[in-house]
């Protein structure tokens, strides 16, 4: 357990590619639904979004694909809060497959609080949301960190 | 033009999320199809995969989401080869929206040549594939580089 479980799903048939396993992009879709579930958990839910016109935008995501996932798997997304400032959340996600104790993928995302209208503009979190993020950060701070974080990719030179 | 165009698509209705724009994961799906198109281009096509049992696995992907994409957009993926070794390709992708000269997303991916059976194992590229990759690398080497590459994400501390 490297994070708080926020989302569970099976694997849809059309998520399997010609290699016979979960297409890379659908790891990302599961993690994207994990971000939605994180939003629910910290109060950025549909009523909040309707009331305030604010939501989260994903600025960056870095995924490490560590293991193949087959079509009969049940998977879950676990989240840790790595950092937060007035407007941004830096979160880590592990994609876990039932029956395996090591993640099939590890990811980091940078998320920005945005008011969408009249033109998209970043906005500070209101106090109650900031408090909920801080509480989740405290509860996940002591969990083991993944070795697979965001980084500069580079092949050995020469 | 920051790369060689390899894939074009419209936006499917179910790719639009509750924020009214392309969900983050579907940028990844378009890029994933861009990887497929890159494979076709360098000879790692379906006949090759059937004959050799070899394919590409995505090891890592880092995406920067730079601009919203709406449901009526037509988009394309452009690729540059940043590096290659005996078994791996380090590629950059730009996701371009028709009518805009700046990318809506920039990404880097690390791709590994794998023989899938009997157990997945990395394999060197055969000479003709290595030559095709080298040719594509030469033809994209002088194109302008994106400012948005893979990197360690971190919020300012304290």
PDB file of C-alpha atoms in Angstrom:
ATOM      1  CA  UNK A   1       0.000   0.000   0.000  1.00  0.00           C
ATOM      2  CA  UNK A   2       1.761   3.091  -1.270  1.00  0.00           C
ATOM      3  CA  UNK A   3      -1.194   5.457  -1.298  1.00  0.00           C
ATOM      4  CA  UNK A   4      -4.868   5.878  -0.535  1.00  0.00           C
ATOM      5  CA  UNK A   5      -7.047   3.826  -2.871  1.00  0.00           C
ATOM      6  CA  UNK A   6      -9.401   6.139  -4.721  1.00  0.00           C
ATOM      7  CA  UNK A   7     -10.619   4.292  -7.810  1.00  0.00           C
ATOM      8  CA  UNK A   8     -11.248   0.720  -8.942  1.00  0.00           C
ATOM      9  CA  UNK A   9     -12.117  -0.664 -12.372  1.00  0.00           C
ATOM     10  CA  UNK A  10     -11.991  -3.688 -14.612  1.00  0.00           C
ATOM     11  CA  UNK A  11     -10.400  -3.614 -18.068  1.00  0.00           C
ATOM     12  CA  UNK A  12     -12.664  -2.839 -21.039  1.00  0.00           C
ATOM     13  CA  UNK A  13     -12.197  -5.078 -24.078  1.00  0.00           C
ATOM     14  CA  UNK A  14     -11.243  -2.171 -26.354  1.00  0.00           C
ATOM     15  CA  UNK A  15      -8.433  -1.138 -23.966  1.00  0.00           C
ATOM     16  CA  UNK A  16      -6.403  -4.178 -25.085  1.00  0.00           C
ATOM     17  CA  UNK A  17      -4.078  -3.487 -28.006  1.00  0.00           C
ATOM     18  CA  UNK A  18      -2.504  -5.636 -30.713  1.00  0.00           C
ATOM     19  CA  UNK A  19       0.156  -6.713 -28.227  1.00  0.00           C
ATOM     20  CA  UNK A  20      -2.545  -8.472 -26.190  1.00  0.00           C
ATOM     21  CA  UNK A  21      -2.271  -6.235 -23.135  1.00  0.00           C
ATOM     22  CA  UNK A  22      -3.542  -2.920 -21.808  1.00  0.00           C
ATOM     23  CA  UNK A  23      -2.623  -0.121 -24.259  1.00  0.00           C
ATOM     24  CA  UNK A  24      -0.348   2.498 -22.659  1.00  0.00           C
ATOM     25  CA  UNK A  25      -2.944   5.253 -23.009  1.00  0.00           C
ATOM     26  CA  UNK A  26      -5.483   3.322 -20.934  1.00  0.00           C
ATOM     27  CA  UNK A  27      -3.159   3.183 -17.955  1.00  0.00           C
ATOM     28  CA  UNK A  28      -3.478   6.942 -18.317  1.00  0.00           C
ATOM     29  CA  UNK A  29      -7.279   6.771 -18.509  1.00  0.00           C
ATOM     30  CA  UNK A  30      -7.421   4.773 -15.265  1.00  0.00           C
ATOM     31  CA  UNK A  31      -5.121   7.334 -13.639  1.00  0.00           C
ATOM     32  CA  UNK A  32      -7.279  10.151 -15.049  1.00  0.00           C
ATOM     33  CA  UNK A  33     -10.313   8.635 -13.317  1.00  0.00           C
ATOM     34  CA  UNK A  34      -8.085   8.400 -10.246  1.00  0.00           C
ATOM     35  CA  UNK A  35      -7.593  12.175 -10.479  1.00  0.00           C
ATOM     36  CA  UNK A  36     -11.384  12.593 -10.665  1.00  0.00           C
ATOM     37  CA  UNK A  37     -11.706  10.438  -7.549  1.00  0.00           C
ATOM     38  CA  UNK A  38      -9.016  12.514  -5.814  1.00  0.00           C
ATOM     39  CA  UNK A  39     -11.072  15.620  -6.660  1.00  0.00           C
ATOM     40  CA  UNK A  40     -14.164  14.062  -5.066  1.00  0.00           C
ATOM     41  CA  UNK A  41     -12.162  13.223  -1.974  1.00  0.00           C
ATOM     42  CA  UNK A  42     -10.870  16.758  -1.382  1.00  0.00           C
ATOM     43  CA  UNK A  43     -14.177  18.464  -2.122  1.00  0.00           C
ATOM     44  CA  UNK A  44     -13.650  19.478  -5.760  1.00  0.00           C
ATOM     45  CA  UNK A  45     -16.777  17.523  -6.653  1.00  0.00           C
ATOM     46  CA  UNK A  46     -19.505  18.286  -9.181  1.00  0.00           C
ATOM     47  CA  UNK A  47     -21.501  20.594  -6.833  1.00  0.00           C
ATOM     48  CA  UNK A  48     -18.292  22.539  -6.069  1.00  0.00           C
ATOM     49  CA  UNK A  49     -17.457  22.800  -9.757  1.00  0.00           C
ATOM     50  CA  UNK A  50     -20.968  24.005 -10.603  1.00  0.00           C
ATOM     51  CA  UNK A  51     -21.042  26.514  -7.737  1.00  0.00           C
ATOM     52  CA  UNK A  52     -17.593  28.007  -8.315  1.00  0.00           C
ATOM     53  CA  UNK A  53     -16.830  27.347 -11.980  1.00  0.00           C
ATOM     54  CA  UNK A  54     -13.483  26.000 -10.762  1.00  0.00           C
ATOM     55  CA  UNK A  55     -11.896  22.642 -11.528  1.00  0.00           C
ATOM     56  CA  UNK A  56      -8.475  21.010 -11.857  1.00  0.00           C
ATOM     57  CA  UNK A  57      -6.462  21.026 -15.073  1.00  0.00           C
ATOM     58  CA  UNK A  58      -3.662  18.508 -15.546  1.00  0.00           C
ATOM     59  CA  UNK A  59      -0.470  20.387 -16.426  1.00  0.00           C
ATOM     60  CA  UNK A  60       1.914  17.423 -16.689  1.00  0.00           C
ATOM     61  CA  UNK A  61       1.919  13.690 -16.214  1.00  0.00           C
ATOM     62  CA  UNK A  62       4.848  11.254 -16.229  1.00  0.00           C
ATOM     63  CA  UNK A  63       3.999   7.540 -16.288  1.00  0.00           C
ATOM     64  CA  UNK A  64       6.327   4.576 -15.823  1.00  0.00           C
ATOM     65  CA  UNK A  65       4.892   1.379 -17.326  1.00  0.00           C
ATOM     66  CA  UNK A  66       6.298  -1.378 -15.136  1.00  0.00           C
ATOM     67  CA  UNK A  67       4.246  -4.452 -15.906  1.00  0.00           C
ATOM     68  CA  UNK A  68       1.786  -5.676 -18.511  1.00  0.00           C
ATOM     69  CA  UNK A  69      -1.889  -5.705 -17.538  1.00  0.00           C
ATOM     70  CA  UNK A  70      -4.138  -8.345 -19.082  1.00  0.00           C
ATOM     71  CA  UNK A  71      -7.802  -8.100 -19.963  1.00  0.00           C
ATOM     72  CA  UNK A  72      -9.083 -10.066 -16.997  1.00  0.00           C
ATOM     73  CA  UNK A  73      -7.412  -7.860 -14.385  1.00  0.00           C
ATOM     74  CA  UNK A  74      -9.055  -5.742 -11.713  1.00  0.00           C
ATOM     75  CA  UNK A  75      -7.047  -2.636 -11.015  1.00  0.00           C
ATOM     76  CA  UNK A  76      -7.045   0.268  -8.615  1.00  0.00           C
ATOM     77  CA  UNK A  77      -5.435   3.683  -8.432  1.00  0.00           C
ATOM     78  CA  UNK A  78      -3.757   4.774  -5.192  1.00  0.00           C
ATOM     79  CA  UNK A  79      -2.763   8.366  -4.579  1.00  0.00           C
ATOM     80  CA  UNK A  80      -0.211  10.226  -2.432  1.00  0.00           C
ATOM     81  CA  UNK A  81       0.113  13.996  -2.138  1.00  0.00           C
ATOM     82  CA  UNK A  82       3.747  14.912  -2.780  1.00  0.00           C
ATOM     83  CA  UNK A  83       3.332  18.663  -2.552  1.00  0.00           C
ATOM     84  CA  UNK A  84       0.825  21.485  -2.633  1.00  0.00           C
ATOM     85  CA  UNK A  85       0.927  25.246  -2.993  1.00  0.00           C
ATOM     86  CA  UNK A  86      -1.798  27.886  -3.253  1.00  0.00           C
ATOM     87  CA  UNK A  87      -3.040  26.645  -6.625  1.00  0.00           C
ATOM     88  CA  UNK A  88      -1.298  23.398  -7.456  1.00  0.00           C
ATOM     89  CA  UNK A  89      -1.216  19.788  -6.298  1.00  0.00           C
ATOM     90  CA  UNK A  90       1.725  17.494  -7.042  1.00  0.00           C
ATOM     91  CA  UNK A  91       0.383  13.962  -6.704  1.00  0.00           C
ATOM     92  CA  UNK A  92       1.771  10.458  -7.160  1.00  0.00           C
ATOM     93  CA  UNK A  93      -0.334   7.560  -8.342  1.00  0.00           C
ATOM     94  CA  UNK A  94       0.266   3.818  -8.302  1.00  0.00           C
ATOM     95  CA  UNK A  95      -1.764   1.560 -10.552  1.00  0.00           C
ATOM     96  CA  UNK A  96      -2.218  -1.693  -8.655  1.00  0.00           C
ATOM     97  CA  UNK A  97      -3.452  -5.009 -10.067  1.00  0.00           C
ATOM     98  CA  UNK A  98      -5.400  -7.293  -7.727  1.00  0.00           C
ATOM     99  CA  UNK A  99      -3.186 -10.173  -6.636  1.00  0.00           C
ATOM    100  CA  UNK A 100       0.120  -8.304  -7.133  1.00  0.00           C
ATOM    101  CA  UNK A 101       1.868  -6.317  -4.442  1.00  0.00           C
ATOM    102  CA  UNK A 102       4.034  -4.264  -6.800  1.00  0.00           C
ATOM    103  CA  UNK A 103       2.482  -1.573  -8.995  1.00  0.00           C
ATOM    104  CA  UNK A 104       1.911  -2.117 -12.722  1.00  0.00           C
ATOM    105  CA  UNK A 105       2.557   1.595 -13.249  1.00  0.00           C
ATOM    106  CA  UNK A 106       3.712   4.590 -11.247  1.00  0.00           C
ATOM    107  CA  UNK A 107       2.908   8.145 -12.199  1.00  0.00           C
ATOM    108  CA  UNK A 108       3.242  11.722 -11.079  1.00  0.00           C
ATOM    109  CA  UNK A 109       0.905  14.543 -12.045  1.00  0.00           C
ATOM    110  CA  UNK A 110       0.915  18.306 -11.563  1.00  0.00           C
ATOM    111  CA  UNK A 111      -2.613  19.656 -11.214  1.00  0.00           C
ATOM    112  CA  UNK A 112      -3.727  23.305 -11.330  1.00  0.00           C
ATOM    113  CA  UNK A 113      -6.880  24.832  -9.818  1.00  0.00           C
ATOM    114  CA  UNK A 114      -8.540  26.798 -12.629  1.00  0.00           C
ATOM    115  CA  UNK A 115     -11.641  28.958 -12.958  1.00  0.00           C
ATOM    116  CA  UNK A 116     -12.856  28.167 -16.461  1.00  0.00           C
ATOM    117  CA  UNK A 117     -14.975  31.272 -17.309  1.00  0.00           C
ATOM    118  CA  UNK A 118     -14.899  33.876 -18.715  1.00  0.00           C
ATOM    119  CA  UNK A 119     -11.341  32.827 -19.645  1.00  0.00           C
ATOM    120  CA  UNK A 120      -9.443  30.043 -17.909  1.00  0.00           C
ATOM    121  CA  UNK A 121      -7.389  31.513 -15.041  1.00  0.00           C
ATOM    122  CA  UNK A 122      -5.610  29.846 -12.152  1.00  0.00           C
ATOM    123  CA  UNK A 123      -7.141  30.416  -8.728  1.00  0.00           C
ATOM    124  CA  UNK A 124      -6.085  29.736  -5.131  1.00  0.00           C
ATOM    125  CA  UNK A 125      -7.783  26.849  -3.362  1.00  0.00           C
ATOM    126  CA  UNK A 126     -10.464  28.018  -0.935  1.00  0.00           C
ATOM    127  CA  UNK A 127      -9.532  27.327   2.730  1.00  0.00           C
ATOM    128  CA  UNK A 128     -11.699  24.233   3.175  1.00  0.00           C
ATOM    129  CA  UNK A 129     -10.206  22.612   0.065  1.00  0.00           C
ATOM    130  CA  UNK A 130      -6.679  23.530   1.116  1.00  0.00           C
ATOM    131  CA  UNK A 131      -7.383  21.934   4.513  1.00  0.00           C
ATOM    132  CA  UNK A 132      -8.650  18.728   2.892  1.00  0.00           C
ATOM    133  CA  UNK A 133      -5.560  18.525   0.660  1.00  0.00           C
ATOM    134  CA  UNK A 134      -3.301  19.121   3.671  1.00  0.00           C
ATOM    135  CA  UNK A 135      -5.071  16.354   5.608  1.00  0.00           C
ATOM    136  CA  UNK A 136      -4.621  13.911   2.722  1.00  0.00           C
ATOM    137  CA  UNK A 137      -0.985  14.950   2.413  1.00  0.00           C
ATOM    138  CA  UNK A 138      -0.406  14.261   6.119  1.00  0.00           C
ATOM    139  CA  UNK A 139      -2.084  10.865   5.906  1.00  0.00           C
ATOM    140  CA  UNK A 140      -0.009   9.798   2.880  1.00  0.00           C
ATOM    141  CA  UNK A 141       3.316  11.453   3.791  1.00  0.00           C
ATOM    142  CA  UNK A 142       4.661   8.430   5.644  1.00  0.00           C
ATOM    143  CA  UNK A 143       3.728   5.852   3.005  1.00  0.00           C
ATOM    144  CA  UNK A 144       6.619   4.311   1.071  1.00  0.00           C
ATOM    145  CA  UNK A 145       7.654   6.334  -1.964  1.00  0.00           C
ATOM    146  CA  UNK A 146       7.900   4.786  -5.386  1.00  0.00           C
ATOM    147  CA  UNK A 147      11.327   4.557  -6.993  1.00  0.00           C
ATOM    148  CA  UNK A 148       9.708   5.581 -10.270  1.00  0.00           C
ATOM    149  CA  UNK A 149       9.065   9.304 -10.294  1.00  0.00           C
ATOM    150  CA  UNK A 150       9.162  12.032 -12.897  1.00  0.00           C
ATOM    151  CA  UNK A 151      12.581  12.599 -14.382  1.00  0.00           C
ATOM    152  CA  UNK A 152      14.425  13.628 -17.494  1.00  0.00           C
ATOM    153  CA  UNK A 153      14.552  10.711 -19.938  1.00  0.00           C
ATOM    154  CA  UNK A 154      17.833  10.225 -21.687  1.00  0.00           C
ATOM    155  CA  UNK A 155      19.629   7.373 -23.375  1.00  0.00           C
ATOM    156  CA  UNK A 156      23.326   6.921 -22.642  1.00  0.00           C
ATOM    157  CA  UNK A 157      25.247   9.206 -24.995  1.00  0.00           C
ATOM    158  CA  UNK A 158      27.768   8.029 -27.592  1.00  0.00           C
TER     159      UNK A 158
ATOM    160  CA  UNK B   1       6.492  21.949 -37.913  1.00  0.00           C
ATOM    161  CA  UNK B   2       8.475  20.370 -35.108  1.00  0.00           C
ATOM    162  CA  UNK B   3       8.356  16.798 -36.294  1.00  0.00           C
ATOM    163  CA  UNK B   4       7.198  14.441 -39.011  1.00  0.00           C
ATOM    164  CA  UNK B   5       3.419  14.108 -39.051  1.00  0.00           C
ATOM    165  CA  UNK B   6       2.486  10.478 -38.543  1.00  0.00           C
ATOM    166  CA  UNK B   7      -1.144  10.411 -37.399  1.00  0.00           C
ATOM    167  CA  UNK B   8      -4.324  12.465 -37.804  1.00  0.00           C
ATOM    168  CA  UNK B   9      -7.686  12.153 -36.073  1.00  0.00           C
ATOM    169  CA  UNK B  10     -10.811  13.988 -35.050  1.00  0.00           C
ATOM    170  CA  UNK B  11     -12.058  14.044 -31.460  1.00  0.00           C
ATOM    171  CA  UNK B  12     -14.564  11.366 -30.401  1.00  0.00           C
ATOM    172  CA  UNK B  13     -17.539  12.604 -28.368  1.00  0.00           C
ATOM    173  CA  UNK B  14     -16.664  10.416 -25.365  1.00  0.00           C
ATOM    174  CA  UNK B  15     -13.150  11.912 -25.201  1.00  0.00           C
ATOM    175  CA  UNK B  16     -14.631  15.189 -23.865  1.00  0.00           C
ATOM    176  CA  UNK B  17     -14.792  15.367 -20.072  1.00  0.00           C
ATOM    177  CA  UNK B  18     -16.964  17.277 -17.596  1.00  0.00           C
ATOM    178  CA  UNK B  19     -14.702  20.311 -18.101  1.00  0.00           C
ATOM    179  CA  UNK B  20     -15.902  20.494 -21.726  1.00  0.00           C
ATOM    180  CA  UNK B  21     -12.554  19.703 -23.312  1.00  0.00           C
ATOM    181  CA  UNK B  22     -10.389  16.749 -24.281  1.00  0.00           C
ATOM    182  CA  UNK B  23      -9.726  14.592 -21.193  1.00  0.00           C
ATOM    183  CA  UNK B  24      -6.004  14.356 -20.367  1.00  0.00           C
ATOM    184  CA  UNK B  25      -5.891  10.613 -21.017  1.00  0.00           C
ATOM    185  CA  UNK B  26      -7.097  11.044 -24.602  1.00  0.00           C
ATOM    186  CA  UNK B  27      -4.182  13.283 -25.460  1.00  0.00           C
ATOM    187  CA  UNK B  28      -2.280  10.138 -24.480  1.00  0.00           C
ATOM    188  CA  UNK B  29      -4.454   7.944 -26.687  1.00  0.00           C
ATOM    189  CA  UNK B  30      -3.754  10.156 -29.707  1.00  0.00           C
ATOM    190  CA  UNK B  31      -0.034   9.988 -28.912  1.00  0.00           C
ATOM    191  CA  UNK B  32      -0.301   6.219 -28.483  1.00  0.00           C
ATOM    192  CA  UNK B  33      -1.704   5.951 -31.994  1.00  0.00           C
ATOM    193  CA  UNK B  34       1.156   8.212 -33.021  1.00  0.00           C
ATOM    194  CA  UNK B  35       3.545   5.599 -31.634  1.00  0.00           C
ATOM    195  CA  UNK B  36       1.740   2.944 -33.684  1.00  0.00           C
ATOM    196  CA  UNK B  37       2.168   5.137 -36.768  1.00  0.00           C
ATOM    197  CA  UNK B  38       5.861   5.600 -35.940  1.00  0.00           C
ATOM    198  CA  UNK B  39       6.169   1.803 -35.793  1.00  0.00           C
ATOM    199  CA  UNK B  40       4.614   1.498 -39.252  1.00  0.00           C
ATOM    200  CA  UNK B  41       7.000   4.090 -40.569  1.00  0.00           C
ATOM    201  CA  UNK B  42      10.162   2.337 -39.373  1.00  0.00           C
ATOM    202  CA  UNK B  43       9.048  -1.137 -40.412  1.00  0.00           C
ATOM    203  CA  UNK B  44       7.718  -2.474 -37.101  1.00  0.00           C
ATOM    204  CA  UNK B  45       4.386  -3.095 -38.791  1.00  0.00           C
ATOM    205  CA  UNK B  46       1.910  -5.943 -38.365  1.00  0.00           C
ATOM    206  CA  UNK B  47       3.701  -8.332 -40.785  1.00  0.00           C
ATOM    207  CA  UNK B  48       6.989  -7.681 -38.941  1.00  0.00           C
ATOM    208  CA  UNK B  49       5.335  -8.269 -35.578  1.00  0.00           C
ATOM    209  CA  UNK B  50       3.736 -11.504 -36.790  1.00  0.00           C
ATOM    210  CA  UNK B  51       6.951 -12.766 -38.389  1.00  0.00           C
ATOM    211  CA  UNK B  52       9.277 -11.933 -35.482  1.00  0.00           C
ATOM    212  CA  UNK B  53       7.046 -11.872 -32.415  1.00  0.00           C
ATOM    213  CA  UNK B  54       8.693  -8.530 -31.636  1.00  0.00           C
ATOM    214  CA  UNK B  55       7.017  -5.210 -30.896  1.00  0.00           C
ATOM    215  CA  UNK B  56       7.592  -1.973 -28.976  1.00  0.00           C
ATOM    216  CA  UNK B  57       6.676  -1.543 -25.316  1.00  0.00           C
ATOM    217  CA  UNK B  58       6.302   1.933 -23.867  1.00  0.00           C
ATOM    218  CA  UNK B  59       8.551   2.234 -20.807  1.00  0.00           C
ATOM    219  CA  UNK B  60       7.831   5.846 -19.871  1.00  0.00           C
ATOM    220  CA  UNK B  61       5.844   8.803 -21.132  1.00  0.00           C
ATOM    221  CA  UNK B  62       5.873  12.422 -19.940  1.00  0.00           C
ATOM    222  CA  UNK B  63       3.164  14.712 -21.308  1.00  0.00           C
ATOM    223  CA  UNK B  64       2.848  18.496 -20.957  1.00  0.00           C
ATOM    224  CA  UNK B  65      -0.743  19.671 -21.492  1.00  0.00           C
ATOM    225  CA  UNK B  66      -0.345  23.147 -22.944  1.00  0.00           C
ATOM    226  CA  UNK B  67      -3.737  24.048 -24.362  1.00  0.00           C
ATOM    227  CA  UNK B  68      -7.316  22.861 -24.196  1.00  0.00           C
ATOM    228  CA  UNK B  69      -8.637  20.902 -27.175  1.00  0.00           C
ATOM    229  CA  UNK B  70     -12.316  21.168 -28.024  1.00  0.00           C
ATOM    230  CA  UNK B  71     -14.588  18.555 -29.523  1.00  0.00           C
ATOM    231  CA  UNK B  72     -14.631  20.003 -33.044  1.00  0.00           C
ATOM    232  CA  UNK B  73     -10.845  19.970 -33.446  1.00  0.00           C
ATOM    233  CA  UNK B  74      -8.778  18.017 -35.935  1.00  0.00           C
ATOM    234  CA  UNK B  75      -5.438  17.034 -34.477  1.00  0.00           C
ATOM    235  CA  UNK B  76      -2.233  15.413 -35.589  1.00  0.00           C
ATOM    236  CA  UNK B  77       0.776  13.849 -33.918  1.00  0.00           C
ATOM    237  CA  UNK B  78       4.266  14.813 -35.088  1.00  0.00           C
ATOM    238  CA  UNK B  79       7.326  12.831 -34.061  1.00  0.00           C
ATOM    239  CA  UNK B  80      11.055  13.488 -33.680  1.00  0.00           C
ATOM    240  CA  UNK B  81      13.679  10.903 -32.785  1.00  0.00           C
ATOM    241  CA  UNK B  82      15.721  12.247 -29.866  1.00  0.00           C
ATOM    242  CA  UNK B  83      17.900   9.189 -29.375  1.00  0.00           C
ATOM    243  CA  UNK B  84      18.269   5.522 -30.148  1.00  0.00           C
ATOM    244  CA  UNK B  85      20.381   2.645 -28.889  1.00  0.00           C
ATOM    245  CA  UNK B  86      20.423  -1.066 -29.719  1.00  0.00           C
ATOM    246  CA  UNK B  87      16.991  -1.701 -28.226  1.00  0.00           C
ATOM    247  CA  UNK B  88      15.410   1.622 -27.338  1.00  0.00           C
ATOM    248  CA  UNK B  89      13.962   4.687 -29.043  1.00  0.00           C
ATOM    249  CA  UNK B  90      13.644   8.018 -27.260  1.00  0.00           C
ATOM    250  CA  UNK B  91      11.021   9.973 -29.178  1.00  0.00           C
ATOM    251  CA  UNK B  92       9.347  13.363 -28.842  1.00  0.00           C
ATOM    252  CA  UNK B  93       5.785  14.006 -29.937  1.00  0.00           C
ATOM    253  CA  UNK B  94       3.861  17.216 -30.500  1.00  0.00           C
ATOM    254  CA  UNK B  95       0.091  17.152 -30.606  1.00  0.00           C
ATOM    255  CA  UNK B  96      -0.954  19.819 -33.100  1.00  0.00           C
ATOM    256  CA  UNK B  97      -4.447  21.236 -33.598  1.00  0.00           C
ATOM    257  CA  UNK B  98      -5.400  22.374 -37.100  1.00  0.00           C
ATOM    258  CA  UNK B  99      -5.336  26.165 -37.270  1.00  0.00           C
ATOM    259  CA  UNK B 100      -2.811  26.612 -34.438  1.00  0.00           C
ATOM    260  CA  UNK B 101       0.934  26.820 -34.911  1.00  0.00           C
ATOM    261  CA  UNK B 102       1.830  26.006 -31.313  1.00  0.00           C
ATOM    262  CA  UNK B 103       1.326  22.478 -29.949  1.00  0.00           C
ATOM    263  CA  UNK B 104      -1.572  21.638 -27.629  1.00  0.00           C
ATOM    264  CA  UNK B 105       0.675  19.085 -25.930  1.00  0.00           C
ATOM    265  CA  UNK B 106       4.306  18.004 -26.000  1.00  0.00           C
ATOM    266  CA  UNK B 107       5.464  14.583 -24.907  1.00  0.00           C
ATOM    267  CA  UNK B 108       8.474  12.332 -24.685  1.00  0.00           C
ATOM    268  CA  UNK B 109       8.384   8.558 -24.681  1.00  0.00           C
ATOM    269  CA  UNK B 110      10.957   5.841 -24.133  1.00  0.00           C
ATOM    270  CA  UNK B 111      10.172   2.750 -26.219  1.00  0.00           C
ATOM    271  CA  UNK B 112      11.746  -0.719 -25.920  1.00  0.00           C
ATOM    272  CA  UNK B 113      11.953  -3.414 -28.602  1.00  0.00           C
ATOM    273  CA  UNK B 114      10.579  -6.598 -27.014  1.00  0.00           C
ATOM    274  CA  UNK B 115      10.091 -10.190 -28.116  1.00  0.00           C
ATOM    275  CA  UNK B 116       6.859 -11.179 -26.409  1.00  0.00           C
ATOM    276  CA  UNK B 117       7.111 -15.011 -26.311  1.00  0.00           C
ATOM    277  CA  UNK B 118       7.875 -17.280 -24.579  1.00  0.00           C
ATOM    278  CA  UNK B 119       8.501 -14.579 -21.948  1.00  0.00           C
ATOM    279  CA  UNK B 120       8.853 -10.898 -22.782  1.00  0.00           C
ATOM    280  CA  UNK B 121      12.543 -10.080 -23.353  1.00  0.00           C
ATOM    281  CA  UNK B 122      14.215  -7.018 -24.848  1.00  0.00           C
ATOM    282  CA  UNK B 123      15.864  -7.556 -28.223  1.00  0.00           C
ATOM    283  CA  UNK B 124      18.196  -5.518 -30.452  1.00  0.00           C
ATOM    284  CA  UNK B 125      16.645  -3.935 -33.538  1.00  0.00           C
ATOM    285  CA  UNK B 126      17.449  -5.852 -36.723  1.00  0.00           C
ATOM    286  CA  UNK B 127      19.749  -3.878 -39.090  1.00  0.00           C
ATOM    287  CA  UNK B 128      17.034  -2.727 -41.506  1.00  0.00           C
ATOM    288  CA  UNK B 129      14.921  -1.352 -38.649  1.00  0.00           C
ATOM    289  CA  UNK B 130      17.942   0.334 -37.068  1.00  0.00           C
ATOM    290  CA  UNK B 131      18.680   1.948 -40.437  1.00  0.00           C
ATOM    291  CA  UNK B 132      15.109   3.222 -40.769  1.00  0.00           C
ATOM    292  CA  UNK B 133      15.224   4.696 -37.257  1.00  0.00           C
ATOM    293  CA  UNK B 134      18.571   6.347 -38.006  1.00  0.00           C
ATOM    294  CA  UNK B 135      17.172   7.836 -41.213  1.00  0.00           C
ATOM    295  CA  UNK B 136      14.183   9.271 -39.374  1.00  0.00           C
ATOM    296  CA  UNK B 137      16.473  10.601 -36.660  1.00  0.00           C
ATOM    297  CA  UNK B 138      18.602  12.366 -39.274  1.00  0.00           C
ATOM    298  CA  UNK B 139      15.573  13.891 -40.968  1.00  0.00           C
ATOM    299  CA  UNK B 140      14.152  15.222 -37.677  1.00  0.00           C
ATOM    300  CA  UNK B 141      17.412  16.197 -35.940  1.00  0.00           C
ATOM    301  CA  UNK B 142      17.416  19.750 -37.252  1.00  0.00           C
ATOM    302  CA  UNK B 143      13.766  20.505 -36.455  1.00  0.00           C
ATOM    303  CA  UNK B 144      13.133  22.946 -33.600  1.00  0.00           C
ATOM    304  CA  UNK B 145      13.050  21.297 -30.198  1.00  0.00           C
ATOM    305  CA  UNK B 146      10.144  21.789 -27.845  1.00  0.00           C
ATOM    306  CA  UNK B 147      10.787  23.657 -24.609  1.00  0.00           C
ATOM    307  CA  UNK B 148       8.579  21.111 -22.868  1.00  0.00           C
ATOM    308  CA  UNK B 149      10.464  17.900 -22.316  1.00  0.00           C
ATOM    309  CA  UNK B 150      10.581  15.242 -19.648  1.00  0.00           C
ATOM    310  CA  UNK B 151      11.775  16.525 -16.285  1.00  0.00           C
ATOM    311  CA  UNK B 152      11.455  16.090 -12.572  1.00  0.00           C
ATOM    312  CA  UNK B 153       8.271  17.783 -11.368  1.00  0.00           C
ATOM    313  CA  UNK B 154       8.607  19.713  -8.157  1.00  0.00           C
ATOM    314  CA  UNK B 155       6.781  22.555  -6.473  1.00  0.00           C
ATOM    315  CA  UNK B 156       8.865  25.292  -4.871  1.00  0.00           C
ATOM    316  CA  UNK B 157       9.781  24.124  -1.379  1.00  0.00           C
ATOM    317  CA  UNK B 158       8.783  25.898   1.835  1.00  0.00           C
TER     318      UNK B 158
END
